[in-house]
Coordinates of C-alpha atoms and ligand atoms in Angstrom, one line a residue:
Chain A
M1 CA -88.6 -43.6 210.6
I2 CA -85.1 -44.2 210.7
A3 CA -83.8 -40.7 211.2
T4 CA -79.8 -41.4 210.6
R5 CA -78.9 -42.6 207.4
G6 CA -75.6 -43.9 208.3
P7 CA -73.3 -44.0 205.2
Y8 CA -76.2 -43.8 202.6
S9 CA -75.9 -40.6 201.1
E10 CA -78.1 -39.2 198.6
V11 CA -75.4 -40.4 195.7
I12 CA -75.3 -43.9 197.1
R13 CA -79.1 -44.2 197.6
E14 CA -79.7 -42.9 193.8
R15 CA -77.0 -45.3 192.4
W16 CA -78.1 -48.0 194.2
R17 CA -81.6 -47.7 192.9
R18 CA -81.0 -46.6 189.3
P19 CA -77.1 -47.5 188.5
R20 CA -76.5 -45.7 185.3
F21 CA -73.9 -48.4 184.2
R22 CA -75.1 -51.9 185.3
R23 CA -75.0 -53.8 181.8
A24 CA -72.6 -55.4 179.7
P25 CA -70.8 -53.7 176.8
A26 CA -71.1 -55.2 173.5
G27 CA -67.5 -56.5 172.7
A28 CA -66.2 -56.0 176.1
T29 CA -62.3 -56.9 175.8
L30 CA -61.3 -56.7 179.1
V31 CA -63.7 -58.8 181.7
A32 CA -62.6 -59.4 185.5
E33 CA -64.6 -60.4 188.6
D34 CA -63.8 -60.5 192.5
V35 CA -65.5 -61.4 195.7
N36 CA -65.1 -59.7 199.0
P37 CA -64.5 -62.4 201.0
L38 CA -65.9 -60.9 204.2
C39 CA -69.4 -60.6 202.9
G40 CA -69.6 -62.6 199.8
D41 CA -70.4 -59.3 197.4
R42 CA -69.2 -59.9 193.9
V43 CA -68.8 -57.4 190.9
R44 CA -68.0 -57.9 187.7
L45 CA -66.5 -55.6 185.6
M46 CA -66.5 -55.2 181.7
L47 CA -64.3 -52.9 179.6
R48 CA -64.4 -52.4 176.0
L49 CA -61.0 -50.7 175.1
D50 CA -60.5 -48.9 171.9
G51 CA -57.3 -47.4 170.9
G52 CA -55.9 -47.6 174.3
R53 CA -59.2 -45.8 175.3
V54 CA -61.8 -47.2 177.8
A55 CA -64.5 -46.4 175.0
E56 CA -67.3 -48.4 177.1
A57 CA -67.7 -49.6 180.6
G58 CA -70.2 -51.8 182.3
F59 CA -70.7 -53.9 185.6
V60 CA -73.0 -56.5 187.2
G61 CA -72.7 -58.2 190.6
D62 CA -74.4 -58.8 193.7
S63 CA -73.4 -56.3 196.5
C64 CA -74.7 -54.1 198.9
A65 CA -75.6 -50.6 197.8
I66 CA -72.3 -49.3 198.7
C67 CA -70.1 -51.4 196.6
T68 CA -72.8 -51.3 193.7
A69 CA -72.6 -47.4 193.8
S70 CA -69.0 -47.6 193.8
A71 CA -69.1 -49.7 190.7
D72 CA -71.2 -47.5 189.1
V73 CA -69.0 -44.5 189.9
V74 CA -65.8 -46.5 188.8
A75 CA -67.6 -47.5 185.5
E76 CA -68.6 -43.9 184.8
L77 CA -64.9 -42.3 185.8
V78 CA -62.9 -44.7 183.3
S79 CA -65.3 -44.2 180.5
G80 CA -63.6 -42.5 177.8
K81 CA -60.6 -42.4 179.7
P82 CA -57.2 -43.7 178.7
A83 CA -56.3 -46.9 180.2
A84 CA -53.2 -45.5 182.0
E85 CA -55.5 -42.8 183.5
A86 CA -58.0 -45.3 184.6
R87 CA -55.4 -47.3 186.3
A88 CA -54.8 -44.1 188.5
L89 CA -58.2 -44.2 189.9
E90 CA -58.2 -44.0 193.7
P91 CA -60.5 -44.7 196.5
A92 CA -60.5 -40.8 197.0
D93 CA -62.0 -40.5 193.4
V94 CA -64.5 -42.3 194.3
L95 CA -65.4 -41.4 197.8
A96 CA -65.6 -37.5 196.3
V97 CA -68.3 -38.7 194.2
L98 CA -70.3 -40.7 196.4
Q99 CA -70.2 -37.9 199.6
A100 CA -70.7 -40.3 201.9
D101 CA -69.1 -41.2 205.5
I102 CA -67.9 -44.5 205.0
R103 CA -66.4 -46.3 208.2
P104 CA -63.5 -48.4 207.9
T105 CA -65.0 -51.7 207.9
R106 CA -67.3 -50.8 204.9
M107 CA -64.1 -49.5 202.9
R108 CA -63.9 -52.6 201.4
C109 CA -67.5 -52.3 199.8
V110 CA -65.8 -48.8 198.1
T111 CA -62.4 -50.7 197.1
L112 CA -63.8 -53.9 195.5
P113 CA -64.7 -52.3 192.1
L114 CA -61.4 -50.6 192.2
S115 CA -59.7 -54.1 192.7
V116 CA -61.7 -55.4 189.9
L117 CA -60.6 -52.7 187.5
A118 CA -57.0 -53.1 188.1
K119 CA -57.5 -56.6 187.5
A120 CA -59.3 -55.9 184.2
L121 CA -56.9 -53.5 183.1
N122 CA -54.1 -56.3 183.8
G123 CA -55.8 -58.5 181.4
G124 CA -58.5 -59.6 183.1
G125 CA -59.9 -63.0 184.5
A126 CA -62.2 -64.2 187.0
Chain B
M1 CA -90.4 -61.2 237.2
T2 CA -89.6 -61.8 233.4
L3 CA -86.3 -63.3 232.5
H4 CA -84.7 -60.0 231.1
E5 CA -85.8 -58.1 234.3
L6 CA -83.7 -60.4 236.4
T7 CA -80.6 -60.5 234.1
R8 CA -80.5 -57.0 232.5
G9 CA -78.5 -55.1 235.0
D10 CA -75.9 -58.1 235.0
F11 CA -74.3 -56.9 231.8
P12 CA -72.5 -53.9 232.0
I13 CA -72.2 -53.6 228.2
L14 CA -76.1 -53.2 227.7
A15 CA -75.6 -49.9 229.2
R16 CA -74.0 -48.3 225.8
V17 CA -75.3 -45.8 223.8
V18 CA -74.8 -46.6 220.1
N19 CA -75.3 -44.2 217.4
G20 CA -77.3 -42.0 219.8
H21 CA -79.7 -45.3 220.6
P22 CA -79.7 -47.3 223.6
L23 CA -77.9 -50.4 222.3
A24 CA -80.1 -53.6 221.2
Y25 CA -77.8 -56.3 220.9
L26 CA -79.7 -59.2 218.8
D27 CA -76.4 -61.0 217.7
S28 CA -75.7 -63.4 220.5
A29 CA -75.5 -66.2 218.1
A30 CA -72.3 -64.7 216.9
S31 CA -71.0 -64.1 220.6
S32 CA -73.0 -63.2 223.6
Q33 CA -72.7 -60.5 225.9
K34 CA -70.9 -61.3 229.1
P35 CA -72.6 -61.0 232.7
R36 CA -70.4 -59.0 235.4
T37 CA -69.9 -62.6 237.6
V38 CA -67.9 -63.9 234.5
I39 CA -65.7 -60.5 233.5
E40 CA -65.2 -60.4 237.7
A41 CA -64.2 -64.3 238.0
M42 CA -61.6 -63.7 234.9
S43 CA -59.9 -60.6 236.6
Q44 CA -59.9 -61.9 240.0
Y45 CA -58.5 -65.0 238.9
Y46 CA -55.3 -62.8 237.1
E47 CA -55.3 -60.6 240.4
R48 CA -55.0 -63.1 243.0
S49 CA -54.3 -66.9 241.4
H50 CA -52.8 -66.8 238.1
A51 CA -49.9 -69.2 237.3
N52 CA -49.6 -72.2 235.1
V53 CA -51.5 -75.3 235.7
H54 CA -50.4 -78.8 236.6
R55 CA -47.0 -79.7 237.7
S56 CA -46.7 -76.7 239.9
I57 CA -45.9 -77.3 243.7
H58 CA -46.4 -73.6 244.9
T59 CA -49.4 -72.3 245.9
L60 CA -50.6 -70.3 243.2
G61 CA -49.8 -73.3 240.8
E62 CA -52.1 -75.4 242.8
E63 CA -55.0 -72.9 243.0
A64 CA -54.9 -72.3 239.0
T65 CA -54.6 -76.2 238.5
E66 CA -57.9 -76.2 241.0
L67 CA -59.8 -73.7 239.1
Y68 CA -59.1 -75.0 235.9
E69 CA -60.0 -78.6 236.8
A70 CA -63.2 -77.2 238.6
A71 CA -64.4 -75.7 235.3
R72 CA -64.3 -79.6 233.9
D73 CA -66.5 -80.7 236.5
R74 CA -69.0 -77.7 236.2
V75 CA -69.1 -78.3 232.5
Q76 CA -69.6 -82.3 233.2
R77 CA -72.5 -81.6 235.2
F78 CA -74.1 -78.8 232.9
I79 CA -73.9 -81.5 229.9
G80 CA -74.6 -84.5 231.6
A81 CA -71.4 -86.1 230.9
A82 CA -71.1 -89.5 232.6
R83 CA -67.2 -88.7 233.4
R84 CA -65.2 -85.7 233.9
E85 CA -62.3 -87.3 231.6
E86 CA -64.9 -86.9 228.6
V87 CA -64.5 -83.2 228.9
V88 CA -61.8 -82.0 226.7
F89 CA -60.8 -78.3 226.5
T90 CA -60.0 -76.8 223.1
R91 CA -59.9 -73.3 221.9
G92 CA -63.6 -73.2 220.4
T93 CA -66.1 -75.0 218.2
T94 CA -63.9 -74.7 215.4
D95 CA -60.7 -75.8 217.1
G96 CA -62.6 -78.9 218.2
L97 CA -64.1 -79.5 214.9
N98 CA -60.6 -79.8 213.1
L99 CA -59.0 -81.7 216.0
L100 CA -62.0 -84.3 215.3
A101 CA -61.6 -84.3 211.6
D102 CA -57.8 -84.9 211.9
A103 CA -58.1 -87.6 214.8
L104 CA -61.0 -89.4 213.3
C105 CA -60.0 -89.5 209.7
A106 CA -56.2 -90.1 210.2
G107 CA -57.1 -94.0 209.9
L108 CA -59.6 -93.9 207.2
A109 CA -58.8 -95.8 203.8
P110 CA -59.3 -94.0 200.2
G111 CA -63.1 -94.1 199.5
D112 CA -64.2 -94.1 203.2
E113 CA -67.3 -91.8 203.0
V114 CA -67.8 -88.7 205.7
L115 CA -71.3 -87.3 205.6
I116 CA -72.3 -83.8 206.7
T117 CA -75.4 -81.8 205.8
E118 CA -76.2 -78.8 203.7
M119 CA -76.8 -76.6 206.5
E120 CA -73.5 -76.6 208.2
H121 CA -71.3 -73.9 209.5
H122 CA -68.1 -73.6 207.6
S123 CA -66.2 -74.9 210.5
N124 CA -68.1 -78.1 210.1
I125 CA -67.3 -78.3 206.4
V126 CA -64.1 -77.2 205.6
P127 CA -62.1 -79.4 208.3
W128 CA -63.6 -82.6 206.7
Q129 CA -62.6 -81.4 203.3
L130 CA -59.0 -80.7 204.3
A131 CA -59.2 -84.6 205.9
A132 CA -60.9 -85.9 203.0
R133 CA -58.4 -84.6 200.6
R134 CA -55.2 -85.7 202.9
Q135 CA -57.0 -89.4 202.9
R136 CA -58.8 -89.3 199.8
L137 CA -62.3 -89.7 201.3
A138 CA -65.5 -88.9 199.9
L139 CA -67.7 -85.9 201.3
R140 CA -71.3 -85.8 200.9
A141 CA -73.9 -83.6 202.5
V142 CA -77.5 -84.5 203.5
P143 CA -79.9 -81.8 201.6
I144 CA -82.5 -80.0 203.5
T145 CA -86.1 -79.8 202.4
G146 CA -88.0 -76.7 201.2
P147 CA -88.7 -75.8 204.8
G148 CA -85.3 -76.1 205.9
L149 CA -85.6 -79.1 207.8
L150 CA -82.7 -82.1 207.1
D151 CA -84.4 -84.5 204.6
L152 CA -84.0 -87.7 206.7
D153 CA -84.9 -90.1 203.9
A154 CA -81.9 -88.7 201.9
L155 CA -79.9 -89.3 204.9
D156 CA -80.6 -93.0 205.0
R157 CA -79.7 -93.3 201.3
L158 CA -76.5 -91.5 201.8
L159 CA -75.7 -93.8 204.7
T160 CA -73.5 -96.8 203.2
A161 CA -71.2 -99.5 204.6
R162 CA -68.6 -97.0 204.0
T163 CA -69.9 -94.1 206.3
R164 CA -67.1 -93.8 208.6
V165 CA -68.4 -90.4 210.3
V166 CA -71.4 -88.3 210.2
A167 CA -71.3 -84.7 211.3
F168 CA -73.7 -82.2 211.5
T169 CA -75.2 -79.3 213.5
H170 CA -77.4 -79.7 216.6
V171 CA -79.3 -76.2 215.9
S172 CA -78.6 -74.3 212.5
N173 CA -77.1 -70.9 213.0
V174 CA -79.0 -69.6 210.2
L175 CA -82.5 -71.3 210.1
G176 CA -82.8 -71.9 213.5
T177 CA -83.7 -75.6 212.7
I178 CA -83.1 -78.1 215.8
N179 CA -82.0 -81.2 214.0
P180 CA -83.3 -84.6 215.8
V181 CA -79.8 -85.6 217.2
A182 CA -80.9 -89.1 218.8
D183 CA -82.8 -90.1 215.6
I184 CA -79.7 -89.3 213.3
C185 CA -77.3 -90.8 215.7
A186 CA -79.3 -94.2 215.8
R187 CA -79.3 -94.2 211.9
A188 CA -75.7 -93.4 211.9
R189 CA -74.8 -96.2 214.3
R190 CA -76.7 -98.7 212.2
V191 CA -74.2 -98.5 209.6
G192 CA -71.3 -98.1 212.2
A193 CA -70.5 -94.5 211.6
V194 CA -69.0 -92.2 214.4
T195 CA -71.3 -89.4 215.2
V196 CA -69.8 -85.9 215.7
V197 CA -72.6 -82.9 216.7
D198 CA -71.9 -79.2 216.4
G199 CA -73.3 -77.9 219.5
A200 CA -72.5 -74.3 219.0
Q201 CA -75.9 -72.8 218.8
A202 CA -77.6 -75.3 221.0
A203 CA -75.6 -75.2 223.9
P204 CA -76.6 -71.9 225.0
H205 CA -80.1 -72.3 224.7
L206 CA -81.0 -76.0 225.4
A207 CA -80.5 -78.2 228.4
L208 CA -78.1 -80.7 227.1
D209 CA -77.5 -84.4 228.2
M210 CA -75.4 -86.2 227.0
S211 CA -76.5 -89.6 228.1
V212 CA -79.6 -89.2 226.0
L213 CA -78.2 -87.5 222.9
G214 CA -76.4 -90.6 221.7
C215 CA -73.9 -88.9 219.7
D216 CA -70.0 -89.9 220.2
F217 CA -68.7 -86.4 220.1
Y218 CA -70.2 -83.0 220.9
V219 CA -68.8 -79.6 220.6
F220 CA -69.4 -76.0 221.5
S221 CA -68.1 -72.7 222.3
P222 CA -68.5 -70.9 225.6
H223 CA -68.3 -67.5 224.0
K224 CA -72.0 -67.8 222.7
M225 CA -73.3 -68.7 226.0
L226 CA -72.3 -65.8 228.1
G227 CA -68.3 -67.0 228.6
P228 CA -65.4 -66.2 227.5
T229 CA -63.8 -66.4 224.0
G230 CA -60.8 -68.6 223.6
I231 CA -61.9 -71.7 225.1
G232 CA -63.9 -74.5 223.7
V233 CA -65.5 -77.8 225.0
L234 CA -65.2 -81.2 223.3
W235 CA -67.2 -83.8 224.8
G236 CA -66.2 -87.4 223.6
R237 CA -67.9 -90.7 224.8
R238 CA -64.8 -92.4 226.9
E239 CA -64.5 -95.3 224.8
R240 CA -64.3 -93.0 221.4
L241 CA -61.6 -90.8 223.0
L242 CA -59.8 -93.8 223.9
G243 CA -59.6 -95.0 220.5
L244 CA -58.4 -91.8 219.5
E245 CA -54.6 -90.9 218.6
P246 CA -53.8 -87.7 219.3
T247 CA -53.0 -85.6 216.2
R248 CA -51.5 -82.6 218.1
G249 CA -48.2 -83.0 220.6
G250 CA -46.6 -81.2 222.9
G251 CA -46.2 -80.6 226.8
E252 CA -49.3 -81.7 229.1
M253 CA -50.5 -84.2 226.7
I254 CA -47.6 -87.0 227.6
K255 CA -46.7 -89.0 230.5
E256 CA -43.1 -89.9 229.3
V257 CA -41.1 -88.4 226.3
W258 CA -37.9 -90.1 224.5
I259 CA -36.2 -88.3 221.9
E260 CA -38.1 -90.9 219.5
H261 CA -41.0 -91.5 220.8
A262 CA -43.4 -90.7 223.8
E263 CA -46.3 -92.4 225.9
W264 CA -49.5 -90.2 225.9
N265 CA -51.2 -88.7 229.2
D266 CA -54.6 -90.1 230.5
L267 CA -57.8 -88.5 229.2
P268 CA -58.8 -85.7 228.9
W269 CA -55.4 -84.0 229.1
R270 CA -54.2 -86.5 226.1
F271 CA -55.8 -83.9 224.0
E272 CA -54.9 -80.6 225.8
P273 CA -51.2 -79.8 224.6
G274 CA -49.4 -76.8 225.8
T275 CA -50.7 -74.2 228.2
P276 CA -54.7 -74.2 228.3
P277 CA -57.2 -71.3 228.4
I278 CA -57.0 -70.9 232.2
A279 CA -58.4 -67.8 233.3
E280 CA -61.2 -68.5 230.0
A281 CA -62.0 -71.9 232.0
V282 CA -62.5 -69.8 235.1
G283 CA -65.1 -67.7 233.1
L284 CA -66.8 -70.7 231.7
T285 CA -67.5 -71.6 235.3
A286 CA -68.9 -68.4 236.2
A287 CA -71.0 -68.6 232.6
V288 CA -72.3 -71.9 233.9
E289 CA -73.0 -70.9 237.2
Y290 CA -75.1 -68.2 235.7
L291 CA -77.0 -70.1 233.3
E292 CA -77.6 -72.9 236.0
K293 CA -79.0 -70.4 238.4
L294 CA -81.5 -68.9 235.8
G295 CA -82.5 -72.7 234.9
M296 CA -81.9 -73.7 231.1
D297 CA -85.7 -74.6 230.9
R298 CA -86.7 -70.8 231.7
V299 CA -83.6 -69.7 229.4
A300 CA -85.0 -71.9 226.8
E301 CA -88.8 -70.7 227.3
H302 CA -87.5 -66.8 227.3
E303 CA -85.9 -67.2 224.0
R304 CA -88.4 -69.3 222.5
A305 CA -90.9 -66.3 223.3
L306 CA -88.8 -63.7 221.9
T307 CA -87.9 -66.0 218.6
R308 CA -91.9 -66.4 218.3
Q309 CA -92.5 -62.5 218.6
A310 CA -89.7 -61.8 216.0
L311 CA -91.0 -64.4 213.6
A312 CA -94.4 -63.0 213.9
G313 CA -93.5 -59.6 213.8
L314 CA -91.2 -59.9 210.4
T315 CA -93.3 -62.4 208.6
A316 CA -96.1 -59.7 208.7
L317 CA -94.0 -57.2 207.2
P318 CA -94.6 -56.5 203.5
G319 CA -91.6 -57.5 201.3
V320 CA -89.8 -59.3 204.2
R321 CA -88.7 -63.3 203.9
V322 CA -88.4 -65.2 207.0
F323 CA -86.1 -68.3 206.6
G324 CA -86.3 -71.5 208.5
P325 CA -89.3 -73.9 209.6
P326 CA -92.7 -72.7 209.6
A327 CA -94.2 -71.1 212.6
G328 CA -95.1 -73.8 215.2
V329 CA -92.0 -75.7 214.7
E330 CA -89.4 -75.5 217.7
R331 CA -86.3 -73.8 216.5
G332 CA -83.3 -72.1 218.1
A333 CA -82.9 -68.4 219.1
V334 CA -82.3 -67.3 215.6
V335 CA -84.2 -65.3 213.0
A336 CA -82.9 -64.8 209.6
F337 CA -84.6 -62.8 207.0
A338 CA -84.2 -60.7 203.8
V339 CA -85.6 -57.7 202.8
E340 CA -86.9 -57.5 199.4
G341 CA -84.7 -54.9 197.1
L342 CA -82.2 -54.6 199.9
H343 CA -78.7 -56.3 200.4
P344 CA -78.2 -57.8 203.9
H345 CA -75.3 -55.5 204.8
D346 CA -77.4 -52.2 204.0
V347 CA -79.9 -53.8 206.4
A348 CA -77.6 -54.2 209.3
A349 CA -76.1 -50.9 208.5
L350 CA -79.6 -49.3 208.4
L351 CA -80.4 -51.0 211.8
D352 CA -76.9 -50.1 213.4
A353 CA -77.8 -46.5 212.6
E354 CA -80.9 -47.0 215.1
G355 CA -78.5 -49.0 217.7
I356 CA -79.5 -52.4 216.6
A357 CA -76.9 -54.6 216.2
V358 CA -77.8 -58.0 213.9
R359 CA -75.5 -59.9 211.8
A360 CA -75.3 -60.1 208.0
G361 CA -74.1 -61.9 205.3
H362 CA -73.4 -65.5 204.8
H363 CA -73.3 -66.5 208.4
C364 CA -70.2 -68.9 207.4
A365 CA -72.7 -71.0 205.8
M366 CA -72.3 -70.5 201.7
P367 CA -73.4 -73.9 200.7
L368 CA -76.7 -73.2 202.7
M369 CA -77.0 -69.6 201.2
R370 CA -76.6 -71.3 197.5
R371 CA -79.2 -73.6 198.6
L372 CA -81.8 -71.0 199.7
G373 CA -80.9 -68.9 196.6
V374 CA -79.6 -65.7 198.4
V375 CA -76.3 -64.1 198.8
G376 CA -77.0 -63.6 202.6
T377 CA -79.4 -62.8 204.9
S378 CA -79.8 -60.5 208.0
R379 CA -80.2 -62.4 211.1
A380 CA -81.2 -61.4 214.5
S381 CA -80.5 -63.7 217.6
F382 CA -81.6 -63.6 221.3
S383 CA -80.2 -64.6 224.8
V384 CA -81.1 -64.4 228.3
F385 CA -81.0 -60.3 228.3
S386 CA -82.7 -59.6 225.0
T387 CA -86.1 -58.1 225.9
P388 CA -89.7 -58.0 224.1
A389 CA -89.0 -54.2 223.9
E390 CA -85.9 -54.9 221.6
V391 CA -87.6 -57.2 219.5
A392 CA -90.2 -54.8 218.8
R393 CA -87.9 -52.3 217.7
L394 CA -86.1 -54.4 215.4
V395 CA -89.4 -55.0 213.8
R396 CA -90.3 -51.3 213.8
A397 CA -86.7 -50.7 212.3
V398 CA -87.0 -53.3 209.3
A399 CA -90.1 -51.9 208.4
D400 CA -88.6 -48.5 207.8
V401 CA -85.4 -49.6 206.1
R402 CA -87.1 -50.2 203.2
A403 CA -88.3 -46.4 202.6
V404 CA -84.6 -45.7 202.8
L405 CA -83.1 -47.7 200.1
A406 CA -85.7 -50.0 198.5
Ligands
LIG501 C1 -73.2 -73.5 214.2 C2 -71.8 -73.2 214.6 N1 -70.9 -73.9 214.5 C3 -69.6 -73.3 214.3 C4 -69.3 -72.1 214.9 C5 -68.0 -71.6 215.1 O1 -67.6 -71.4 216.4 P1 -66.5 -70.5 216.8 O2 -66.3 -69.6 215.9 O3 -66.7 -70.2 218.2 O4 -65.2 -71.9 216.6 C6 -70.6 -71.0 215.1 C7 -70.4 -69.9 215.4 O5 -70.0 -69.0 214.7 C8 -71.8 -71.7 214.7 O6 -73.0 -71.0 214.9

């Protein structure tokens, strides 16, 4: 049995197996997608804005457990927030939820959904 | 004595403990580890003989030049090249392929065709794309069949009177497929195309003989065959090299220079502008000596046995898909696999937690990944120092990773 779980905290494992926000919100107004050139991971984030607030967020993607969990956390954290507040989301906020020991080589897996978020809030695009 | 028992102690890095486990380095296809003789040859060179090569009238300069040129002789013998001037030192496979794409395509006409394959490494795709864009050439790719072999019937259909270059890999860095170089080159020759072979994954594992391969150019990277990074080998048939205009200028590649023009140096220096990788050439000599002492046939047999073991072990695991030619078909020392419900990076990270180094991702072969219908794979690869016990550890660990994440 593999004793060391490396970066795979309970939260990451749970969100990888059962992401809560892996869905395409109906009527999403802001959509963005990006690829991590290092690994080919792809994340697409979809937001429905309502009166300057993120009324609903969802994501789809082809990505590793860390990146998927991060996207799930990002979607959760921005839901219901004013766009300006969503824009201020930082890696530390995501890491605080993930509760994982992420090495520098895998930090891009955490930050990819955040850069897609910034892209979406700036009007989206692929 | 088995090969790994003979070699194991020669690789200082293999004593490392990684994440609390003895290192099992199964990523030699990306870059192999180096025996002590290579490391020492290079530091000895720096401690005793370093100077710039050629045109040096002092003792150290002469020693450095001798050592540098001795590497060429050694490589010539190692790959069965007819003449020493057919061996050009570059910075690596990628560098060699860029040089060839630039030089071979420079004289081509719009609409001429370059043929590659679906199983190429990006370094045998992108340089041709750049050249194709510059010269307005058509770039085509030979597809692979289901089990990961080149579709030779499709090759015949794609070869036309306008095909100028056929560039393909000897051994796939993902599938392990060993392509029939002589056969492909014979077909290409019928339409008058020049053939370029990417030997990055073949040179470390197979006995090479340029006199029977039948290609015009062959390139590989010493760092994948126990040698140092920073140096590459480009072999070219003499007539072909003579027919190529250099595309990179500088010192060393010229005989005489005027302000407006220059006269090229002889082969092979014509294609070696600037100060070459001298210490790396010294390390390359030591790497070739090491491999020759073991015997390439023995090296190939050792790696074949490990590959068979890994294929059998991984194929037997539920939820594990192994890529490449079916069992029984000879292949290179790589085994790419996917674990159901897991991303290849997570597989590699979990194996790393066990001290097992494998590569994961697209392996610089995105068109092939697309063809296989995956985002990436995990890949184990073997070298002279790999052991059956390491392969057994790999198989056990892969069996376990599903429990963590799937
Ligand atoms: C088949 C193949 N071609 C080309 C390369 C590129 O080699 P290098 O990075 O040494 O230039 C590699 C290695 O990564 C390879 O496996």
